[in-house]
XYZ file of C-alpha atoms in Angstrom:
344
model
C 139.818 71.293 47.801
C 136.725 70.406 49.840
C 138.761 70.210 53.067
C 140.337 73.591 52.432
C 136.910 75.116 51.771
C 135.719 73.757 55.124
C 138.734 75.334 56.835
C 138.023 78.608 55.061
C 134.427 78.500 56.287
C 135.580 77.919 59.870
C 138.043 80.817 59.695
C 135.381 83.242 58.509
C 132.807 81.975 61.011
C 135.316 82.764 63.774
C 135.864 86.153 62.145
C 132.129 86.842 62.037
C 131.695 86.018 65.736
C 134.717 88.184 66.611
C 133.475 91.158 64.608
C 130.018 90.718 66.176
C 131.630 90.950 69.617
C 133.277 94.225 68.594
C 129.983 95.554 67.228
C 127.759 94.608 70.165
C 130.211 94.786 73.103
C 133.273 96.901 72.301
C 131.191 99.662 70.712
C 129.469 100.214 74.082
C 132.819 100.941 75.762
C 134.010 104.526 75.674
C 136.643 105.222 73.059
C 140.281 105.060 74.073
C 142.411 102.587 75.997
C 139.532 100.562 77.455
C 137.950 99.940 74.048
C 141.398 99.158 72.646
C 141.986 96.537 75.359
C 138.629 94.942 74.566
C 139.566 94.716 70.877
C 143.149 93.437 71.242
C 142.151 89.733 71.698
C 140.305 89.918 68.375
C 143.365 91.453 66.701
C 145.531 88.626 68.037
C 143.010 86.032 66.814
C 143.031 87.606 63.348
C 146.811 87.158 63.246
C 146.389 83.440 64.012
C 143.424 82.482 61.816
C 145.285 82.437 58.443
C 147.592 79.732 59.848
C 144.683 77.275 59.563
C 144.711 77.656 55.768
C 147.210 75.989 53.451
C 145.929 77.324 50.131
C 148.005 80.219 48.838
C 144.981 82.228 47.728
C 142.832 81.545 50.779
C 145.618 82.274 53.276
C 146.823 85.319 51.352
C 143.389 86.894 50.994
C 142.466 86.081 54.611
C 145.697 87.688 55.779
C 144.914 90.818 53.781
C 141.299 91.027 54.935
C 141.692 89.954 58.578
C 145.300 90.378 59.740
C 145.783 93.664 57.883
C 142.560 95.513 57.020
C 140.328 94.310 59.863
C 143.025 94.793 62.493
C 143.880 98.293 61.298
C 140.209 99.273 61.043
C 139.489 97.897 64.531
C 142.461 99.779 65.997
C 141.105 102.958 64.417
C 137.631 102.080 65.734
C 139.049 101.946 69.271
C 139.597 105.707 69.008
C 136.468 106.523 66.954
C 138.416 106.846 63.738
C 138.286 105.163 60.348
C 135.467 103.627 58.273
C 133.724 102.070 61.315
C 132.868 105.482 62.760
C 130.155 106.537 63.012
C 128.943 103.055 63.914
C 127.295 101.372 60.885
C 123.569 100.733 61.177
C 123.811 96.922 61.326
C 126.277 94.102 61.906
C 126.398 93.203 58.218
C 127.679 96.650 57.230
C 130.053 96.723 60.206
C 131.512 93.353 59.198
C 131.965 94.358 55.551
C 133.477 97.769 56.330
C 135.846 96.183 58.866
C 137.169 93.308 56.769
C 136.988 94.267 53.121
C 138.625 97.015 51.035
C 135.417 98.866 50.220
C 134.124 102.391 50.321
C 130.547 103.317 49.469
C 130.381 105.579 46.451
C 128.708 108.867 47.291
C 126.007 110.073 44.948
C 127.319 113.036 43.023
C 125.251 116.174 42.777
C 123.949 117.034 39.300
C 126.387 119.958 39.003
C 129.417 118.050 40.277
C 132.362 117.412 37.992
C 132.728 113.707 37.238
C 135.754 112.108 38.873
C 136.985 109.165 36.830
C 138.591 107.610 39.882
C 135.132 106.936 41.315
C 133.738 105.384 38.157
C 133.318 101.578 38.129
C 135.428 99.508 35.782
C 133.686 99.194 32.377
C 132.467 95.668 31.743
C 134.510 95.305 28.570
C 137.703 96.250 30.434
C 136.948 93.656 33.096
C 136.273 91.038 30.397
C 139.570 91.824 28.675
C 141.478 91.482 31.947
C 139.817 88.133 32.697
C 140.687 86.959 29.183
C 144.304 88.102 29.517
C 144.595 86.369 32.890
C 143.196 83.142 31.445
C 145.642 83.276 28.537
C 148.459 84.013 30.964
C 147.827 80.803 32.902
C 148.282 78.761 29.728
C 151.309 80.736 28.497
C 153.201 79.476 31.562
C 153.276 76.047 29.886
C 155.884 77.508 27.511
C 157.935 79.385 30.102
C 160.949 77.112 29.560
C 161.321 78.356 25.989
C 160.594 82.004 26.714
C 163.334 84.540 27.567
C 163.837 85.066 31.285
C 162.852 88.744 31.185
C 159.584 87.868 29.433
C 158.706 85.317 32.122
C 159.464 87.856 34.865
C 157.299 90.445 33.093
C 154.484 87.876 32.933
C 154.808 87.272 36.690
C 154.468 91.021 37.338
C 151.380 91.139 35.118
C 150.007 88.042 36.878
C 150.298 89.655 40.321
C 148.527 92.822 39.192
C 145.706 91.047 37.368
C 145.063 88.473 40.063
C 145.014 91.010 42.902
C 142.690 93.325 40.994
C 140.320 90.576 39.809
C 140.048 89.074 43.294
C 139.296 92.463 44.858
C 136.807 93.334 42.109
C 135.024 90.010 42.712
C 134.935 90.591 46.484
C 133.709 94.133 45.927
C 130.915 92.920 43.630
C 129.757 90.373 46.223
C 129.824 92.949 49.043
C 128.082 95.550 46.871
C 125.279 93.087 46.156
C 125.065 92.115 49.823
C 124.848 95.714 51.040
C 122.737 96.968 48.147
C 124.988 99.909 47.360
C 127.639 100.967 44.865
C 131.261 100.945 45.983
C 134.281 102.766 44.662
C 136.795 100.822 42.549
C 139.872 99.510 44.333
C 142.249 100.166 41.421
C 142.329 103.169 39.137
C 144.257 102.028 36.063
C 147.726 102.009 37.695
C 149.379 101.445 34.311
C 148.375 105.043 33.440
C 150.262 106.585 36.386
C 152.487 109.542 35.512
C 154.513 109.621 38.751
C 155.272 107.400 41.709
C 153.087 109.589 43.912
C 150.263 109.188 41.411
C 150.819 105.414 41.240
C 150.879 104.681 44.974
C 148.410 107.228 46.322
C 145.819 107.604 43.562
C 145.860 104.435 41.466
C 147.209 101.300 43.206
C 145.023 99.469 45.771
C 143.215 102.612 46.872
C 141.379 101.166 49.871
C 144.596 99.830 51.431
C 146.185 103.226 50.792
C 143.242 104.854 52.591
C 143.678 102.559 55.616
C 147.418 103.269 55.744
C 146.717 106.992 55.482
C 144.331 106.905 58.455
C 146.203 104.394 60.628
C 149.831 105.311 59.897
C 150.435 108.413 57.807
C 148.233 110.918 59.639
C 149.180 109.850 63.220
C 152.900 109.810 62.365
C 152.639 113.160 60.593
C 150.880 114.733 63.590
C 153.459 113.346 66.002
C 156.478 114.586 64.049
C 154.912 117.995 63.455
C 155.875 118.690 67.081
C 159.568 118.373 66.209
C 159.871 119.284 62.517
C 158.322 121.597 59.967
C 155.020 120.441 58.458
C 156.531 119.564 55.073
C 159.155 117.334 56.756
C 156.509 115.651 58.906
C 154.528 114.792 55.756
C 157.566 113.029 54.292
C 158.096 111.068 57.510
C 154.440 110.003 57.351
C 154.909 108.803 53.758
C 157.997 106.789 54.706
C 156.199 105.284 57.716
C 153.311 104.179 55.478
C 155.648 102.435 53.053
C 157.527 100.779 55.917
C 154.332 99.431 57.492
C 153.114 98.278 54.086
C 156.359 96.366 53.644
C 156.013 94.709 57.044
C 152.430 93.680 56.309
C 153.531 92.171 52.994
C 156.183 90.243 54.912
C 153.329 88.871 57.022
C 151.427 87.827 53.881
C 154.582 86.160 52.548
C 155.051 84.316 55.836
C 151.548 82.855 55.721
C 152.100 81.886 52.078
C 155.453 80.091 52.446
C 155.692 79.529 56.259
C 159.376 80.538 56.330
C 161.160 83.328 58.246
C 161.167 86.685 56.409
C 164.144 87.701 54.292
C 163.065 91.397 54.430
C 163.434 91.772 50.674
C 159.821 92.863 50.251
C 160.241 95.382 53.081
C 163.278 96.764 51.257
C 161.140 97.032 48.123
C 158.568 99.231 49.859
C 161.200 101.276 51.685
C 162.859 101.911 48.311
C 159.495 102.962 46.872
C 159.063 105.282 49.857
C 162.482 106.850 49.363
C 161.839 107.354 45.653
C 158.343 108.780 46.232
C 159.474 111.211 48.940
C 162.395 112.277 46.738
C 159.931 112.923 43.929
C 157.762 115.031 46.265
C 160.793 117.068 47.376
C 161.889 117.676 43.785
C 158.402 118.830 42.820
C 158.316 121.228 45.775
C 161.768 122.725 45.478
C 162.574 122.763 41.770
C 160.780 124.465 38.958
C 160.608 121.806 36.323
C 158.376 120.950 33.420
C 156.989 117.422 33.735
C 157.811 115.207 30.751
C 155.136 113.978 28.393
C 152.668 111.524 29.969
C 153.956 108.716 27.778
C 157.544 109.274 28.955
C 156.745 109.695 32.646
C 154.299 106.769 32.592
C 156.855 104.482 30.991
C 159.477 105.569 33.540
C 157.136 104.874 36.464
C 156.175 101.401 35.227
C 159.804 100.591 34.451
C 160.944 101.624 37.939
C 158.182 99.714 39.747
C 158.640 96.625 37.553
C 162.439 96.503 37.731
C 162.556 97.041 41.491
C 159.743 94.526 41.850
C 161.708 91.881 39.955
C 164.760 92.747 42.050
C 163.161 92.748 45.524
C 159.466 91.765 45.426
C 159.549 88.579 43.329
C 162.703 86.668 44.401
C 161.281 85.233 47.623
C 158.179 84.079 45.754
C 160.222 82.502 42.967
C 162.656 80.738 45.307
C 159.754 79.030 47.072
C 157.779 78.218 43.894
C 154.864 80.395 44.989
C 154.242 81.324 41.350
C 153.780 77.663 40.427
C 151.460 77.095 43.389
C 149.409 80.138 42.409
C 149.071 78.926 38.819
C 148.144 75.369 39.807
C 145.597 76.631 42.355
C 143.959 78.890 39.760
C 143.671 75.972 37.337
C 142.347 73.782 40.157
C 139.681 76.350 41.055
C 138.640 76.636 37.401
C 138.408 72.843 37.134
C 136.475 72.653 40.429
C 134.010 75.297 39.209
C 133.528 73.503 35.889
C 132.817 70.172 37.597
C 130.305 71.735 39.974
C 128.571 73.619 37.164
C 128.341 70.383 35.180
C 126.878 68.534 38.167
C 124.340 71.293 38.893
C 123.266 71.528 35.243
C 122.824 67.783 34.939
């Protein structure tokens, strides 16, 4: 554990120096191809750095933060787009906005209508999710006697809870560091009433925002030259899901160090097809949406079933779920030992 923590420190020290170069050097180059060329070596480095980590959680989170978010944000920065423009006031803010899925919450005017999406997660909800996640880790001890579909459902719940809790923890640290409030990354995805609602307004909102700026909008603008605007929007949606699938393949590669099977890409392409079909139906047909309970159940069933079919198999075949569980228990044990040493 200590050796892996040292490797993690080295990776993020390299990342800090690289981001500092972009802040102090690349920002002085005029936007466009020249700034892009100055940033490309950093993007390549960020694709290599996660290879120095063997821990599933450290390599996975570093891939998300560096190989995906930082690279996309830096590519947008090359053309004065994205969260790094206008240039943040200091290197600390530039580093955080580049690498982490955060967005500063704007202060609402007194007369503004409250938007629940921008509200932070209540403390009791966070506590319940931590409790459920802790119980989940111990329930796995009885997985051999549980029905297969129950175990698969627990894996789906595990992925959601762990991703959200990690991002909430990172957001809390960054919020404290910057001295500002940030918007929540998730917006109760289990309450989604449609696939469009789930993927664009509830699930991993900061990643969705990056994909919208780096993929959806440029693709939509390009295809507007050849197709009607409503068709170009659908192409942009499909492109976003495709890129998301490819980036998840990259995360899987760093986690298991095996060639991709493209199952996870198929999962996101299928989600894209279903979401665009839903958009078309809403536009062209006059229909009364079903009750929220019915539509919400249908959305969660579709995402869960297709996830078990295409998203989970590669993880299960390579025992990633067991590694994730053992690493979580190891981290908890490591934290307990260090707290005991510090208190004594």
